[in-house]
Coordinates of N, CA and C and ligand atoms in Angstrom, one line a residue:
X1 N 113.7 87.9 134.4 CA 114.9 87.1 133.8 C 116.2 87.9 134.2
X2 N 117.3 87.3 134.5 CA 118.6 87.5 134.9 C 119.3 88.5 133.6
X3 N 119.6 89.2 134.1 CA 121.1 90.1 132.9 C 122.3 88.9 132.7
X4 N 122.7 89.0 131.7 CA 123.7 88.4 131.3 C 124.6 89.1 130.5
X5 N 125.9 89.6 131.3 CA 126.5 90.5 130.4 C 128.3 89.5 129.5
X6 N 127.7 90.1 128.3 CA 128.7 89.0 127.8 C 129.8 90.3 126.8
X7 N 131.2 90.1 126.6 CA 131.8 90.6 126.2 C 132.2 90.0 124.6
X8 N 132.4 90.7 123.6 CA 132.7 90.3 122.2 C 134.1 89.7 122.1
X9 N 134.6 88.8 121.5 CA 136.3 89.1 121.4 C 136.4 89.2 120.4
X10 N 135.3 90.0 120.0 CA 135.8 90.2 118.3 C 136.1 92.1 117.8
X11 N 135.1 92.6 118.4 CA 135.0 94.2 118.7 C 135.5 94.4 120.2
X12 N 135.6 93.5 121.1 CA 135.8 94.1 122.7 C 134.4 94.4 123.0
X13 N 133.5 94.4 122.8 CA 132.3 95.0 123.1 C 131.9 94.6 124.2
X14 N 130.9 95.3 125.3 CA 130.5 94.1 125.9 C 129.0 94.8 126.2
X15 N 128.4 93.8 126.4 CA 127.1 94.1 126.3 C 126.0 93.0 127.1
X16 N 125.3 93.9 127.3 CA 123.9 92.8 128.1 C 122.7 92.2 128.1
X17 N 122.5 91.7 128.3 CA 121.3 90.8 127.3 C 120.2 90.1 128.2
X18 N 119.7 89.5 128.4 CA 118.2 89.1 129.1 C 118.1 88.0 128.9
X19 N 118.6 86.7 129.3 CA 118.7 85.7 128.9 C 117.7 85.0 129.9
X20 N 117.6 83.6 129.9 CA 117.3 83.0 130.6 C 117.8 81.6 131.2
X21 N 117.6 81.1 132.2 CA 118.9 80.3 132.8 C 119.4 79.1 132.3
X22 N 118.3 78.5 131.2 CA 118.7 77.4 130.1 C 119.1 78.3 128.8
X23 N 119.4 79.1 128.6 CA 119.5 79.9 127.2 C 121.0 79.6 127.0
X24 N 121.4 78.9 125.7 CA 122.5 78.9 125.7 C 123.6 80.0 125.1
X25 N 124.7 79.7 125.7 CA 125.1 81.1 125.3 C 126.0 81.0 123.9
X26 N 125.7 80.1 123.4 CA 126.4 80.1 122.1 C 125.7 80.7 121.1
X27 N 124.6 80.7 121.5 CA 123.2 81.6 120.7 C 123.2 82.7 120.8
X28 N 124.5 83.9 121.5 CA 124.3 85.1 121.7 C 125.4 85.8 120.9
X29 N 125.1 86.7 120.4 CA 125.7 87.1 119.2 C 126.1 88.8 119.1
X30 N 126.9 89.2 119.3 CA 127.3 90.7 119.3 C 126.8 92.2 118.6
X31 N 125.8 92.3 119.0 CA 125.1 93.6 118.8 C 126.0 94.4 117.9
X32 N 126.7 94.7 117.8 CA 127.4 95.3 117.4 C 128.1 95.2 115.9
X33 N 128.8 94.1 116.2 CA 129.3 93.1 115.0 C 128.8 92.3 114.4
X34 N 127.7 91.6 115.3 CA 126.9 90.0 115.2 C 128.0 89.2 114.9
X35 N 129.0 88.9 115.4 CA 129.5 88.0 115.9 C 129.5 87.1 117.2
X36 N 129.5 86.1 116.8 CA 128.8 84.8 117.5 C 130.2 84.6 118.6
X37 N 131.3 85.2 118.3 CA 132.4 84.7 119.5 C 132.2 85.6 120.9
X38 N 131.2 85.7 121.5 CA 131.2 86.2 122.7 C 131.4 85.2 123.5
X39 N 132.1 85.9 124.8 CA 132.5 85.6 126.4 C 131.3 86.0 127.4
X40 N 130.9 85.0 127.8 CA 130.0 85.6 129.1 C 130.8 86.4 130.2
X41 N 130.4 87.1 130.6 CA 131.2 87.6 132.3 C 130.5 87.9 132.9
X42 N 130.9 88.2 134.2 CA 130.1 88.1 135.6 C 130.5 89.5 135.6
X43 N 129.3 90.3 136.4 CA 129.1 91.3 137.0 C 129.8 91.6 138.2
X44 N 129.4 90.3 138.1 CA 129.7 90.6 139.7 C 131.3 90.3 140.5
X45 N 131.9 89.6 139.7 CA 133.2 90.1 140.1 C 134.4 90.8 139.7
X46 N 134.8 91.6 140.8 CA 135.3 93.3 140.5 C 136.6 92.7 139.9
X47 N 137.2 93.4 139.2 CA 138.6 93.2 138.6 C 139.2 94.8 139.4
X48 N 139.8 94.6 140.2 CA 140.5 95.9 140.3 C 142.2 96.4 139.5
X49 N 142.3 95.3 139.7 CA 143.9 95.8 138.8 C 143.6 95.2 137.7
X50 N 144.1 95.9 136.4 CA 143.8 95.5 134.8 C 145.4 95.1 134.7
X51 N 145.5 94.0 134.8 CA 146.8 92.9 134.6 C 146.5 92.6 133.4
X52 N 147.8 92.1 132.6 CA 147.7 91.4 130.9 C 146.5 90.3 131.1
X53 N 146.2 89.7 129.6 CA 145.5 88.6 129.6 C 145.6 87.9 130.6
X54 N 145.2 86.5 131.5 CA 145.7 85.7 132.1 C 144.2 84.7 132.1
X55 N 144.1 83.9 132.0 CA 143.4 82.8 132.3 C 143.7 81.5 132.6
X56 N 142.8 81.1 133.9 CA 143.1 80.4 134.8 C 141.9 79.5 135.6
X57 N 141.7 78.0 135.1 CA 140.4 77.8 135.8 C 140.7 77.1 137.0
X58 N 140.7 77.5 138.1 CA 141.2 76.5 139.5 C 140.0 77.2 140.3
X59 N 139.6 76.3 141.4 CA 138.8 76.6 142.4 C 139.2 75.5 143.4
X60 N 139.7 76.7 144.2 CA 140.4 76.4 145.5 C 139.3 75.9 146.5
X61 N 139.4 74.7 147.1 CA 138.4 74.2 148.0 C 137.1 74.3 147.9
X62 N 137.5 73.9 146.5 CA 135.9 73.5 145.6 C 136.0 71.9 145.4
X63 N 135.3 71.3 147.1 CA 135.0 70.0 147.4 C 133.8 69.6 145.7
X64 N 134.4 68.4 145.3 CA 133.4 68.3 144.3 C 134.0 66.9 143.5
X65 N 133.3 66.1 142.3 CA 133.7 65.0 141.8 C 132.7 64.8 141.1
X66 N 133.2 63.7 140.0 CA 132.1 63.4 139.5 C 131.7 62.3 139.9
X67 N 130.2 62.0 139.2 CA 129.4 61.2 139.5 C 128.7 60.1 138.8
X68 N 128.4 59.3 139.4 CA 127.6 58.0 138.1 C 126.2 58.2 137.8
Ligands
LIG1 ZN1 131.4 92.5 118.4

């Protein structure tokens, strides 16, 4: 099964978990606090400069549409 590391926004915590690829993630709950408001994040992409909050969902030449 895949790591799934998800961060708290309640403590900041972030932590990892063992999920599986239909497992939803509103069912994941903060070790720490057990608080249910966790963020999933990716490992895998590096943040090198720690800039203020900023969120942003665009994907550039991400051919795509919906469908019937
Ligand atoms: Zn927490």
């Amino acid at each position: 099964m895949p790591i799934y590391e998800y961060i708290c926004l309640k403590c900041s915590n972030k932590f990892a978990l063992l999920q599986s690829l239909n497992t939803a993630e509103n069912n994941t709950e903060c070790p720490k606090c057990s608080s249910k408001e966790v963020k999933k994040a990716f490992s895998s992409f590096s943040c090198s400069s720690g800039s203020s909050s900023s969120s942003s969902m665009s994907a550039p030449g991400f051919g795509g549409g919906g469908g019937g």
